[in-house]
XYZ file of C-alpha atoms in Angstrom:
780
model
C -11.469 4.044 -80.179
C -12.910 7.300 -78.791
C -14.241 5.389 -75.781
C -10.798 3.848 -75.209
C -9.130 7.305 -75.429
C -11.627 8.795 -73.001
C -11.000 5.934 -70.568
C -7.272 6.544 -70.801
C -7.786 10.257 -70.152
C -9.942 9.579 -67.111
C -7.740 6.916 -65.507
C -4.294 8.193 -66.240
C -1.230 6.943 -68.112
C -0.632 3.697 -66.153
C -4.221 2.522 -66.490
C -4.125 3.380 -70.175
C -0.932 1.369 -70.672
C -2.371 -1.645 -68.863
C -5.528 -1.491 -70.933
C -3.522 -1.303 -74.115
C -1.473 -4.369 -73.099
C -4.593 -6.378 -72.294
C -6.235 -5.292 -75.539
C -3.126 -6.355 -77.468
C -3.111 -9.791 -75.766
C -6.784 -10.339 -76.581
C -6.215 -9.227 -80.169
C -3.276 -11.605 -80.588
C -5.250 -14.530 -79.184
C -8.153 -13.810 -81.496
C -5.945 -13.500 -84.561
C -3.705 -16.493 -83.930
C -4.046 -20.222 -83.522
C -3.145 -19.949 -79.846
C -5.657 -21.500 -77.467
C -5.205 -21.130 -73.742
C -5.920 -24.374 -71.906
C -6.509 -24.418 -68.177
C -4.676 -26.756 -65.862
C -6.247 -30.156 -65.328
C -6.343 -32.720 -62.596
C -4.939 -35.260 -65.073
C -1.497 -36.336 -66.111
C -1.445 -37.306 -69.779
C 1.234 -39.013 -71.840
C 1.345 -40.481 -75.335
C 3.772 -42.801 -77.103
C 4.315 -44.483 -80.455
C 6.632 -47.234 -81.705
C 7.249 -49.257 -84.869
C 5.727 -52.785 -84.866
C 6.271 -53.629 -88.551
C 6.823 -57.376 -88.730
C 8.632 -59.584 -91.250
C 8.082 -58.282 -94.776
C 8.770 -61.663 -96.362
C 7.575 -65.273 -96.237
C 4.955 -64.790 -93.477
C 1.235 -65.184 -94.126
C -0.936 -62.124 -93.569
C -3.392 -62.237 -90.663
C -7.069 -61.696 -91.423
C -8.226 -63.279 -94.667
C -6.897 -66.779 -93.882
C -5.658 -66.964 -97.466
C -2.607 -69.228 -97.692
C -1.453 -67.443 -100.850
C -1.362 -64.022 -99.172
C 2.266 -63.957 -98.060
C 4.134 -60.767 -97.158
C 6.577 -59.504 -99.776
C 7.220 -55.871 -99.014
C 5.863 -52.748 -97.356
C 3.114 -50.329 -98.346
C 3.693 -48.303 -95.177
C 4.791 -49.192 -91.662
C 2.752 -50.380 -88.674
C 2.831 -48.747 -85.241
C 1.684 -49.184 -81.648
C 0.220 -45.939 -80.307
C -0.509 -45.470 -76.603
C -2.025 -43.013 -74.210
C -1.866 -42.971 -70.422
C -4.204 -40.870 -68.288
C -3.518 -40.633 -64.564
C -4.884 -38.834 -61.579
C -2.088 -36.901 -59.936
C -2.193 -39.022 -56.830
C -4.542 -41.772 -57.866
C -5.501 -44.293 -60.495
C -4.391 -44.489 -64.105
C -5.280 -46.289 -67.327
C -3.193 -47.126 -70.389
C -4.760 -47.751 -73.806
C -2.724 -49.105 -76.726
C -3.900 -49.087 -80.332
C -2.099 -51.500 -82.661
C -1.772 -51.381 -86.428
C -2.469 -55.102 -86.324
C -5.365 -57.381 -87.156
C -6.279 -57.868 -83.502
C -4.832 -57.989 -80.030
C -3.110 -61.153 -78.856
C -3.839 -62.681 -75.457
C -0.308 -64.032 -75.267
C 1.188 -60.677 -76.244
C -0.716 -58.940 -73.447
C 0.445 -61.546 -70.921
C 4.084 -60.910 -71.873
C 3.698 -57.128 -71.994
C 2.217 -57.091 -68.494
C 5.106 -59.262 -67.256
C 7.586 -56.728 -68.640
C 5.702 -53.735 -67.232
C 5.521 -55.395 -63.817
C 9.276 -55.945 -63.855
C 9.812 -52.269 -64.714
C 7.059 -50.466 -62.794
C 5.791 -52.924 -60.170
C 1.988 -52.881 -59.887
C 1.558 -49.536 -61.640
C 0.377 -51.210 -64.869
C -1.515 -54.507 -64.719
C -3.900 -56.557 -66.829
C -6.705 -54.554 -65.189
C -5.715 -51.034 -66.235
C -3.953 -51.746 -69.550
C -5.993 -52.297 -72.709
C -4.455 -53.385 -76.024
C -6.629 -53.054 -79.133
C -6.160 -53.855 -82.850
C -7.358 -51.770 -85.817
C -8.126 -54.972 -87.782
C -5.890 -54.426 -90.783
C -5.785 -57.580 -92.915
C -2.341 -56.634 -94.247
C -0.073 -57.337 -91.313
C 2.115 -60.411 -90.699
C 0.387 -63.208 -88.777
C 1.623 -65.900 -86.439
C 1.481 -63.870 -83.197
C -1.679 -65.344 -81.629
C -1.539 -68.397 -79.375
C -4.492 -70.565 -80.465
C -4.161 -73.148 -83.230
C -7.062 -72.054 -85.436
C -5.413 -68.631 -85.953
C -1.997 -70.137 -86.753
C -2.847 -72.626 -89.502
C -2.210 -70.360 -92.504
C 0.959 -68.854 -90.991
C 2.503 -72.337 -90.621
C 2.327 -71.994 -86.875
C 3.737 -69.461 -84.463
C 6.074 -66.801 -85.903
C 8.324 -65.609 -83.102
C 9.558 -62.613 -85.069
C 5.993 -61.346 -85.600
C 5.238 -61.843 -81.922
C 8.412 -60.237 -80.571
C 8.181 -57.033 -82.600
C 4.602 -56.496 -81.425
C 5.427 -57.132 -77.762
C 8.521 -54.913 -77.985
C 6.577 -52.129 -79.709
C 3.717 -52.186 -77.212
C 6.128 -52.051 -74.299
C 8.167 -49.209 -75.806
C 5.090 -47.168 -76.699
C 3.819 -47.477 -73.105
C 7.261 -46.542 -71.762
C 7.236 -43.452 -73.989
C 3.750 -42.517 -72.800
C 4.803 -43.026 -69.173
C 7.905 -40.886 -69.597
C 5.837 -38.190 -71.331
C 3.331 -37.903 -68.458
C 2.671 -34.225 -67.786
C -0.213 -32.097 -66.625
C -2.867 -31.794 -69.260
C -6.506 -31.735 -70.253
C -8.695 -33.989 -72.375
C -11.544 -32.906 -74.618
C -14.174 -35.047 -76.331
C -16.113 -34.516 -79.532
C -18.457 -36.635 -81.622
C -19.799 -36.406 -85.167
C -21.161 -38.349 -88.119
C -19.008 -39.809 -90.886
C -21.409 -41.013 -93.554
C -19.275 -42.406 -96.372
C -16.685 -44.732 -94.807
C -18.688 -47.896 -94.112
C -21.641 -49.964 -95.324
C -23.339 -53.039 -93.905
C -21.997 -56.150 -95.645
C -24.660 -58.445 -94.110
C -27.859 -56.410 -94.476
C -30.073 -59.499 -94.624
C -28.920 -60.454 -91.122
C -29.388 -56.911 -89.842
C -32.969 -56.938 -91.156
C -33.725 -59.928 -88.946
C -33.445 -57.665 -85.897
C -36.825 -56.459 -84.557
C -38.362 -53.722 -86.691
C -39.086 -51.616 -83.619
C -35.425 -51.712 -82.669
C -34.238 -50.906 -86.178
C -36.625 -47.945 -86.349
C -34.662 -46.217 -83.571
C -31.650 -45.835 -85.869
C -31.253 -43.898 -89.096
C -28.599 -46.217 -90.549
C -27.828 -49.931 -90.537
C -24.242 -49.201 -89.421
C -22.947 -46.781 -86.808
C -21.861 -43.525 -88.416
C -20.534 -41.776 -85.304
C -16.877 -41.077 -84.695
C -15.930 -40.188 -81.114
C -12.620 -38.443 -80.527
C -10.471 -37.626 -77.517
C -8.126 -34.650 -77.820
C -5.135 -34.600 -75.474
C -3.779 -31.167 -74.547
C -0.571 -30.645 -72.600
C -0.770 -27.665 -70.238
C 2.494 -26.305 -71.634
C 2.739 -27.579 -75.187
C -0.895 -27.579 -76.219
C -2.315 -30.474 -78.277
C -0.149 -33.605 -78.188
C -2.451 -36.228 -79.648
C -5.869 -37.673 -80.366
C -7.523 -41.092 -80.269
C -10.824 -41.782 -81.974
C -13.188 -44.727 -82.307
C -15.115 -45.472 -85.514
C -16.446 -48.721 -86.924
C -15.257 -49.895 -90.334
C -13.307 -52.994 -91.344
C -9.611 -52.903 -92.241
C -10.298 -54.529 -95.597
C -9.707 -51.790 -98.143
C -6.603 -53.786 -99.083
C -7.681 -57.060 -100.691
C -6.989 -60.712 -99.947
C -4.385 -60.761 -102.754
C -2.328 -57.845 -101.445
C 1.140 -58.841 -100.232
C 2.469 -55.516 -98.934
C 2.400 -54.772 -95.210
C -0.110 -51.981 -94.629
C -2.134 -50.389 -91.853
C -5.031 -50.235 -94.327
C -7.487 -47.341 -94.045
C -7.117 -46.714 -90.294
C -3.337 -46.873 -90.419
C -3.405 -44.467 -93.357
C -5.735 -42.096 -91.498
C -3.342 -42.060 -88.540
C -0.435 -41.206 -90.851
C -2.423 -38.397 -92.465
C -3.525 -36.958 -89.117
C -0.041 -36.986 -87.619
C 1.407 -35.382 -90.735
C -1.350 -32.775 -90.780
C -0.481 -31.779 -87.232
C 3.226 -31.759 -88.100
C 2.333 -29.262 -90.796
C 0.325 -27.175 -88.361
C 3.097 -27.014 -85.769
C 6.025 -26.520 -88.139
C 4.588 -24.272 -90.822
C 6.354 -21.233 -89.391
C 9.681 -23.065 -89.589
C 9.423 -24.899 -92.907
C 6.962 -25.200 -95.734
C 5.180 -28.523 -95.553
C 3.726 -29.898 -98.769
C 0.219 -31.150 -99.217
C -0.992 -33.432 -101.971
C -3.373 -32.048 -104.577
C -6.257 -33.751 -102.735
C -5.371 -31.927 -99.535
C -3.657 -34.815 -97.780
C -0.468 -33.940 -95.951
C 2.802 -35.324 -97.222
C 4.965 -37.439 -94.956
C 7.751 -34.847 -94.932
C 8.334 -31.148 -95.234
C 9.528 -29.549 -98.431
C 12.785 -28.695 -96.719
C 14.608 -29.013 -100.033
C 14.386 -25.737 -101.949
C 14.715 -25.991 -105.699
C 18.423 -25.271 -106.255
C 18.069 -24.413 -109.914
C 15.378 -23.347 -112.314
C 17.449 -24.259 -115.356
C 16.556 -27.769 -116.520
C 19.821 -28.236 -118.414
C 21.767 -27.292 -115.310
C 19.818 -29.856 -113.261
C 20.555 -32.572 -115.832
C 24.267 -31.839 -115.658
C 24.164 -31.973 -111.891
C 22.273 -35.271 -111.891
C 24.696 -36.798 -114.411
C 27.527 -36.378 -111.923
C 25.851 -38.878 -109.546
C 25.834 -42.370 -111.009
C 24.486 -45.423 -109.203
C 26.778 -46.478 -106.400
C 27.777 -50.118 -105.932
C 26.293 -51.873 -102.939
C 28.444 -51.318 -99.886
C 28.491 -52.261 -96.191
C 26.467 -50.121 -93.818
C 26.033 -49.943 -90.081
C 22.836 -51.263 -88.534
C 21.703 -47.811 -87.451
C 22.126 -46.200 -90.852
C 18.556 -46.783 -92.009
C 17.240 -45.415 -88.709
C 19.399 -42.327 -89.048
C 18.127 -41.656 -92.583
C 14.473 -42.108 -91.684
C 12.341 -39.178 -92.777
C 9.962 -39.091 -89.858
C 12.851 -39.050 -87.415
C 14.310 -36.047 -89.230
C 11.043 -34.156 -88.790
C 10.522 -34.862 -85.114
C 10.752 -31.886 -82.792
C 13.134 -32.854 -80.022
C 11.940 -30.096 -77.689
C 8.381 -31.386 -77.324
C 6.471 -34.693 -77.301
C 5.669 -36.246 -80.656
C 2.047 -35.811 -81.730
C 0.318 -39.199 -81.680
C -2.971 -39.903 -83.432
C -4.736 -43.259 -83.344
C -7.790 -44.428 -85.275
C -9.227 -47.170 -83.121
C -11.637 -49.934 -84.045
C -15.165 -50.270 -82.690
C -18.151 -52.533 -83.430
C -17.099 -53.217 -87.015
C -18.363 -56.814 -87.292
C -20.709 -56.237 -90.227
C -19.220 -52.952 -91.509
C -17.248 -52.866 -94.753
C -15.154 -49.987 -96.153
C -16.027 -51.198 -99.658
C -18.790 -48.649 -99.894
C -19.739 -49.089 -103.562
C -21.347 -52.437 -102.719
C -20.753 -56.082 -103.645
C -20.726 -57.191 -107.280
C -20.102 -60.349 -109.280
C -16.712 -60.273 -110.965
C -17.995 -62.342 -113.894
C -21.119 -60.335 -114.764
C -20.701 -57.026 -112.980
C -24.157 -57.433 -111.467
C -24.939 -57.091 -107.751
C -24.439 -60.260 -105.708
C -27.334 -62.273 -104.310
C -28.759 -60.353 -101.343
C -29.214 -63.212 -98.890
C -26.167 -65.360 -99.618
C -23.668 -62.970 -101.311
C -23.179 -65.416 -104.168
C -22.973 -65.188 -107.951
C -24.698 -68.073 -109.680
C -24.452 -69.947 -106.383
C -20.679 -69.326 -106.004
C -19.435 -67.146 -103.160
C -15.910 -66.795 -104.574
C -17.169 -64.525 -107.387
C -18.732 -61.907 -105.087
C -16.473 -59.010 -104.077
C -17.078 -55.657 -102.434
C -15.837 -52.575 -104.235
C -14.045 -49.735 -102.527
C -14.365 -46.086 -103.619
C -11.139 -46.326 -105.618
C -12.159 -49.505 -107.454
C -10.341 -51.256 -109.047
C -7.271 -49.759 -107.292
C -7.117 -51.053 -103.699
C -4.373 -48.580 -102.784
C -6.612 -45.743 -103.884
C -9.545 -47.176 -101.916
C -7.321 -47.347 -98.852
C -6.280 -43.738 -99.324
C -9.837 -42.492 -99.810
C -11.361 -44.276 -96.807
C -8.351 -43.236 -94.729
C -8.717 -39.640 -95.911
C -12.409 -39.584 -95.021
C -11.696 -40.738 -91.476
C -8.822 -38.284 -91.176
C -10.939 -35.356 -92.378
C -13.687 -36.132 -89.861
C -11.102 -36.525 -87.090
C -9.510 -33.209 -88.046
C -12.914 -31.534 -87.858
C -13.687 -33.085 -84.459
C -10.202 -32.253 -83.183
C -10.513 -28.595 -84.122
C -14.006 -28.337 -82.661
C -13.477 -30.281 -79.432
C -14.701 -28.130 -76.547
C -16.326 -30.469 -74.010
C -13.716 -31.069 -71.342
C -13.372 -34.451 -69.666
C -13.709 -34.090 -65.920
C -14.032 -36.591 -63.122
C -12.387 -39.620 -61.653
C -10.402 -42.351 -63.350
C -11.411 -45.919 -62.647
C -11.451 -49.363 -64.226
C -12.829 -52.868 -63.827
C -11.624 -56.091 -65.428
C -12.644 -59.737 -65.243
C -11.816 -63.023 -66.931
C -14.790 -65.216 -67.840
C -15.082 -68.782 -69.090
C -17.331 -68.279 -72.103
C -17.528 -72.004 -72.778
C -19.945 -72.531 -69.887
C -21.379 -69.248 -68.691
C -24.841 -69.139 -67.115
C -26.877 -66.349 -68.656
C -30.261 -65.066 -67.511
C -32.439 -63.908 -70.391
C -35.969 -62.611 -70.633
C -38.171 -65.082 -72.455
C -41.842 -64.272 -72.811
C -41.663 -61.834 -69.910
C -40.145 -64.387 -67.530
C -36.471 -64.937 -66.640
C -34.824 -68.059 -67.999
C -31.295 -69.350 -67.479
C -29.394 -70.489 -70.556
C -25.716 -71.253 -71.179
C -23.017 -70.309 -73.588
C -21.252 -73.127 -75.454
C -17.693 -74.307 -76.065
C -16.390 -72.518 -79.161
C -17.437 -73.744 -82.606
C -17.442 -72.299 -86.112
C -20.294 -72.760 -88.566
C -20.307 -73.709 -92.238
C -20.870 -70.091 -93.341
C -17.558 -69.156 -91.718
C -15.785 -70.909 -94.598
C -17.790 -68.857 -97.114
C -15.953 -65.705 -96.081
C -17.433 -62.272 -96.716
C -17.802 -59.851 -99.593
C -14.529 -58.288 -98.368
C -12.751 -61.628 -98.790
C -14.761 -64.566 -100.150
C -13.957 -68.142 -99.182
C -13.703 -71.130 -101.488
C -15.353 -74.408 -102.524
C -19.144 -74.637 -102.224
C -19.655 -72.863 -98.903
C -22.096 -69.976 -98.765
C -23.356 -67.457 -96.257
C -26.754 -68.106 -94.715
C -26.190 -71.874 -94.513
C -27.995 -73.307 -91.478
C -27.829 -76.938 -92.663
C -24.280 -77.798 -93.740
C -23.633 -80.662 -96.167
C -22.723 -84.338 -95.706
C -19.343 -84.213 -97.433
C -17.903 -81.426 -95.279
C -19.386 -82.983 -92.165
C -17.441 -86.132 -93.010
C -14.260 -84.068 -93.368
C -15.067 -82.305 -90.091
C -15.465 -85.598 -88.268
C -11.927 -86.594 -89.221
C -10.759 -83.752 -86.991
C -13.405 -83.774 -84.265
C -17.003 -84.934 -84.198
C -19.066 -82.532 -82.102
C -21.120 -84.077 -79.307
C -24.885 -84.086 -79.404
C -24.934 -81.510 -76.600
C -22.580 -79.245 -78.564
C -24.721 -79.481 -81.700
C -27.851 -78.635 -79.712
C -26.176 -75.773 -77.878
C -25.125 -74.043 -81.125
C -28.376 -74.467 -83.048
C -29.220 -73.255 -85.629
C -25.496 -73.108 -86.449
C -24.291 -76.270 -88.254
C -20.819 -76.925 -86.831
C -17.931 -77.066 -89.276
C -15.065 -76.871 -86.764
C -15.614 -77.822 -83.136
C -12.680 -75.666 -82.073
C -13.620 -75.334 -78.410
C -13.292 -79.081 -77.882
C -10.159 -79.533 -79.995
C -7.097 -79.666 -77.718
C -4.306 -81.193 -79.810
C -1.499 -80.247 -79.978
C -2.923 -77.485 -77.730
C -6.088 -75.353 -77.549
C -7.590 -74.472 -80.919
C -9.711 -71.595 -79.603
C -9.933 -69.466 -76.461
C -12.464 -70.171 -73.752
C -11.344 -67.694 -71.076
C -11.905 -64.121 -72.258
C -11.295 -60.712 -70.665
C -13.883 -57.951 -70.373
C -12.844 -54.494 -69.227
C -14.238 -51.014 -68.540
C -12.199 -47.815 -68.423
C -13.656 -44.660 -66.981
C -12.010 -41.298 -67.694
C -14.443 -38.770 -66.278
C -17.613 -38.924 -68.350
C -15.873 -40.986 -71.044
C -16.166 -44.780 -70.872
C -14.371 -47.422 -72.958
C -15.778 -50.949 -73.191
C -12.944 -53.266 -74.214
C -14.309 -56.350 -75.952
C -12.231 -59.279 -77.298
C -14.257 -59.696 -80.482
C -15.859 -58.059 -83.498
C -19.349 -56.952 -82.469
C -21.845 -56.284 -85.220
C -23.542 -52.892 -85.417
C -26.692 -53.872 -83.506
C -24.806 -56.033 -81.015
C -22.610 -53.058 -80.184
C -25.593 -50.750 -79.827
C -27.263 -53.115 -77.355
C -24.103 -53.417 -75.268
C -23.468 -49.661 -75.208
C -27.084 -48.910 -74.272
C -27.107 -51.515 -71.496
C -23.954 -50.122 -69.887
C -25.042 -46.524 -70.345
C -28.331 -47.299 -68.593
C -26.429 -48.615 -65.571
C -24.051 -45.654 -65.451
C -26.866 -43.125 -65.857
C -28.280 -44.318 -62.557
C -25.261 -42.930 -60.725
C -25.103 -39.315 -59.534
C -21.367 -39.555 -60.094
C -21.941 -39.316 -63.839
C -23.359 -36.168 -65.402
C -25.919 -36.042 -68.201
C -23.313 -36.411 -70.947
C -21.930 -39.935 -70.775
C -19.851 -41.015 -73.737
C -19.583 -44.784 -74.164
C -17.409 -46.299 -76.912
C -16.666 -49.890 -77.791
C -13.031 -50.810 -78.387
C -13.209 -53.926 -80.538
C -10.622 -56.695 -80.904
C -9.119 -55.777 -77.545
C -6.901 -57.810 -75.180
C -7.507 -61.058 -77.091
C -9.477 -62.319 -80.091
C -12.562 -64.536 -80.205
C -14.002 -63.713 -83.619
C -17.559 -62.295 -83.832
C -20.570 -61.400 -81.699
C -23.986 -60.982 -83.318
C -27.434 -60.434 -81.916
C -29.598 -63.505 -81.277
C -31.674 -62.616 -84.346
C -28.633 -62.177 -86.611
C -27.256 -65.473 -85.351
C -30.394 -67.222 -86.624
C -29.628 -66.116 -90.201
C -26.142 -67.701 -90.070
C -24.279 -65.395 -92.356
C -20.510 -65.200 -91.878
C -20.714 -63.154 -88.681
C -23.278 -65.477 -87.079
C -21.317 -68.573 -88.069
C -18.236 -66.960 -86.473
C -19.991 -66.175 -83.180
C -18.078 -68.826 -81.280
C -20.007 -69.378 -78.070
C -23.521 -69.902 -79.377
C -26.704 -67.855 -79.796
C -26.572 -66.299 -76.310
C -23.060 -64.864 -76.608
C -24.237 -61.248 -76.744
C -26.571 -61.726 -73.777
C -23.605 -63.058 -71.820
C -21.512 -59.989 -72.637
C -24.341 -57.617 -71.699
C -24.953 -59.426 -68.401
C -21.296 -59.401 -67.410
C -20.605 -55.826 -68.506
C -23.596 -54.685 -66.466
C -21.939 -56.336 -63.457
C -18.701 -54.459 -64.147
C -20.573 -51.186 -64.578
C -22.445 -51.651 -61.318
C -19.211 -52.438 -59.499
C -17.650 -49.336 -61.045
C -20.310 -46.898 -59.835
C -20.506 -48.509 -56.403
C -16.761 -48.603 -55.917
C -16.811 -52.343 -55.405
C -14.216 -54.905 -56.542
C -15.034 -57.734 -58.935
C -13.917 -61.324 -58.939
C -10.827 -61.600 -61.190
C -11.988 -64.912 -62.707
C -9.906 -67.793 -64.090
C -6.557 -66.876 -65.630
C -6.134 -67.573 -69.360
C -3.397 -70.007 -70.352
C 0.105 -68.976 -71.376
C 0.778 -71.282 -74.327
C 4.116 -69.839 -75.422
C 6.052 -72.966 -74.484
C 3.694 -75.131 -76.553
C 3.924 -73.156 -79.768
C 4.957 -74.912 -82.959
C 6.518 -73.191 -85.962
C 6.855 -74.744 -89.396
C 8.104 -71.591 -91.119
C 11.570 -72.361 -92.560
C 14.333 -70.051 -91.318
C 16.471 -67.892 -93.569
C 19.556 -70.035 -94.145
C 21.729 -67.844 -96.344
C 21.498 -64.958 -98.829
C 23.523 -64.840 -102.004
C 24.150 -62.800 -105.144
C 25.665 -63.733 -108.511
C 29.444 -63.860 -108.713
C 30.936 -60.382 -108.743
C 27.727 -58.730 -107.541
C 27.305 -56.965 -104.199
C 24.204 -56.762 -102.055
C 22.722 -53.363 -102.849
C 23.951 -53.250 -106.448
C 21.452 -51.788 -108.881
C 19.920 -54.258 -111.323
C 17.650 -51.859 -113.183
C 18.528 -48.190 -112.901
C 16.623 -45.098 -113.918
C 17.215 -44.229 -117.584
C 20.344 -42.199 -118.259
C 19.834 -38.426 -118.177
C 16.228 -39.042 -117.212
C 13.649 -36.450 -116.267
C 10.419 -37.277 -114.491
C 7.306 -35.267 -113.752
C 4.835 -35.279 -110.926
C 2.440 -38.200 -111.019
C 4.898 -40.458 -112.830
C 6.408 -43.638 -111.390
C 10.132 -44.042 -110.736
C 11.223 -47.675 -110.364
C 14.647 -49.001 -109.368
C 15.558 -52.661 -108.797
C 18.367 -53.769 -106.436
C 20.064 -57.010 -105.495
C 18.751 -57.621 -102.032
C 18.464 -60.079 -99.140
C 15.590 -61.439 -97.091
C 13.888 -58.695 -95.017
C 13.487 -61.173 -92.162
C 17.201 -60.742 -91.393
C 16.474 -57.305 -89.919
C 13.011 -55.729 -89.683
C 14.586 -52.256 -89.821
C 12.484 -51.294 -86.814
C 12.156 -47.484 -86.652
C 14.185 -47.460 -89.865
C 13.472 -48.001 -93.558
C 14.201 -50.417 -96.407
C 13.675 -47.760 -99.074
C 14.463 -44.079 -99.325
C 14.109 -41.201 -101.759
C 16.843 -38.625 -101.279
C 16.934 -35.079 -102.600
C 20.107 -33.199 -103.466
C 20.767 -30.087 -101.436
C 23.568 -27.565 -102.047
C 25.016 -29.693 -104.883
C 26.710 -32.237 -102.608
C 24.388 -33.193 -99.719
C 21.717 -35.879 -99.978
C 18.750 -35.277 -97.674
C 15.995 -37.849 -96.868
C 12.745 -36.953 -98.617
C 10.491 -40.057 -98.538
C 10.836 -43.484 -96.923
C 8.932 -46.770 -96.698
C 6.462 -45.185 -94.287
C 5.232 -42.885 -97.057
C 2.065 -43.594 -98.963
C 3.802 -42.748 -102.248
C 6.795 -45.088 -101.806
C 6.499 -48.891 -101.987
C 9.120 -51.455 -101.131
C 8.534 -54.734 -102.995
C 10.688 -57.766 -102.331
C 10.831 -60.983 -104.336
C 12.890 -64.114 -104.983
C 12.775 -66.254 -108.146
C 11.612 -69.348 -106.237
C 10.514 -70.291 -102.718
C 13.894 -71.552 -101.534
C 16.187 -69.448 -103.709
C 19.066 -67.729 -101.904
C 18.891 -64.777 -104.302
C 16.377 -61.977 -104.019
C 15.589 -58.556 -105.423
C 14.016 -55.368 -104.161
C 11.877 -53.097 -106.291
C 11.481 -49.553 -104.989
C 8.588 -47.683 -106.600
C 8.077 -43.956 -106.111
C 4.858 -42.429 -107.380
C 5.950 -38.785 -107.455
C 3.528 -36.608 -105.441
C 1.840 -33.757 -107.222
C 3.580 -31.161 -105.073
C 7.059 -32.673 -104.859
C 9.719 -29.985 -105.198
C 11.599 -29.849 -108.514
C 15.233 -30.841 -108.218
C 17.647 -33.755 -108.300
C 16.737 -37.039 -106.602
C 17.921 -40.618 -106.210
C 16.503 -43.900 -104.832
C 18.277 -45.765 -102.063
C 17.858 -49.259 -100.580
C 18.869 -50.585 -97.160
C 19.011 -54.267 -96.235
C 20.732 -56.991 -94.266
C 22.140 -60.283 -95.564
C 22.755 -63.551 -93.738
C 25.944 -65.498 -94.292
C 26.185 -69.284 -94.289
C 27.579 -69.056 -90.768
C 24.636 -66.984 -89.539
C 26.220 -63.551 -89.269
C 24.147 -60.536 -90.370
C 25.731 -57.857 -92.529
C 23.951 -54.597 -93.353
C 24.278 -52.974 -96.743
C 23.027 -50.086 -98.833
C 23.000 -49.049 -102.468
C 21.663 -46.155 -104.503
C 20.444 -45.431 -108.001
C 21.756 -42.850 -110.415
C 20.402 -39.373 -109.854
C 17.524 -38.072 -111.936
C 15.693 -34.796 -112.406
C 12.201 -33.951 -111.274
C 10.955 -31.180 -113.491
C 8.566 -28.464 -112.411
């Protein structure tokens, strides 16, 4: 202070004033959350849109379990996008879907729409669409037969909402393009994934395994997007763990652990940016709530609250306008209209052999660990299940694994300091994986081998510890059995050449050579590289195992490191399940063991070598600035699709009952406490009549100022579940259960439960409705 005073005395009043101003600015920056970001050469834009599909009647994609049919919502699914563009140059668009995988047909249709809107600005080459691999989303949106069997064929409603959501999220990102910077950070997350096929991993060379500390990848890599004016506007990260925290018996639509992590991250940032305006609640475990505590407790007197609640009885079901559920949506109420919405995506990577069920696999009959080599219990695979950290509660396991990813992402986000700099570029090619020549090193000499037409092995039908199969199939089967071969031959007998090509895989389904009524499996696959400065994304149309992903990343990084255009810090991530889906890719050594992942490696033992060879070609073309051959176009099979899913014919209620009427209300004069469950049952209609896109089927409202009901929680909240049911498969009557597990920090006050829906008349018209429960008290 004395030095500052002396300086002022020596330099005069004006210099002293200037110094004081600068000192004050520095002090404010040091004591606040303000970070000054320099201008960048990039334009960045992010977008997000609802892709929640039909919450009734449609089989879930992932487990191939015919009994796993959607009947409600755990929380909603979204498409999240980022676009990065040079100011006067190239651009890339990356879309992350809360879906099991990307669909080749969906990408074809999205690109057609983007071309109609933007010309050649966005093409198949510079747009990547990736899936998080949740096994709790509606199926029926892929175009190949083998992936449509359990969904009773193609489900147009599932397909359309995904295509619409992808397009709208990209449009949002495009319209949000502004000057900004990108930062990258990387760190270990140790407790969100374990290897579910360790016996296959151990078949990899010991020298190779010794280079790695773990038998799964533990690194999360995160991009932080910072608008020059608004500051942080989003983050995308890549981390490998399966979307199988929710089990094969779950029937509620859910983004699983990665979808949950995205919700938590977006809500955390909402808290950070709005804490000076409103008080945002956090759960007792530190997870952000979905909404702010904008409802102050109007009364401290419990008797007074009971009297107030008693004046609001359940309202009969009544007509509503289509937009009413959108207008009452909680997240929409929170959104800041004067700045872009914060978008956070938790993307999938090489998750092929990585399970979120980190406690290990155990026999449900004995409680003992499953057999190490075959994942069986007394020879039966259907008794062996992996356990998540919240066992036996799958919702809790989903929350915990989601929270762990969110916490690591938050840490990386806050610590991101390495700025992305350099050019934007991309390369893309289609390849026929059914007959690709591959040069491998065998005994020190080059040898040319080929990939094979797609086929699935016997161990595919055994499933995994995340979702076991049925009958007498088991993992590690390299022989097959005569009975199932006889059944197989009724569909398609593989040729001698096909059998030889896939050895040691015994073929159960010769999908690559099955063409009726149309292609059963893909043969033409896309591979794609995005470069954003020193950050590189490898888009692969499959689930790579841990070691397969490591080999691919290392091979591409070696090529890129040979270019002076790249600095010493090259970040290479794998985006799994991207642009289309072709099941698994293992190493040659893992393939020999024929566990589930090896049996699901469609194009034979040299599949990984083919990917490495072709990605090296793309990488070389990238650094040399050379074009690549586009390759053969994949088929558009939309016109050939078959759907056997019965339509919704009509909805009905008992005589004298309205849609939206309450069947089971909260108890009269009831008081609940935090942690308790509030359940209300309504007369409802099939959710397929209206997906309530960007809206909600269920709502918790809080009373404000004695006469105003304000949205508090909706069906995109982790604590609120919408469960739909009908008494029989073809009944015209249905009911909706709304369950609210009251958060530990919910504000005391008066609340009610509300339901939105849409009914179909016999003549096909759709009528929207709503109904609400009686009010009840939440005590402090």
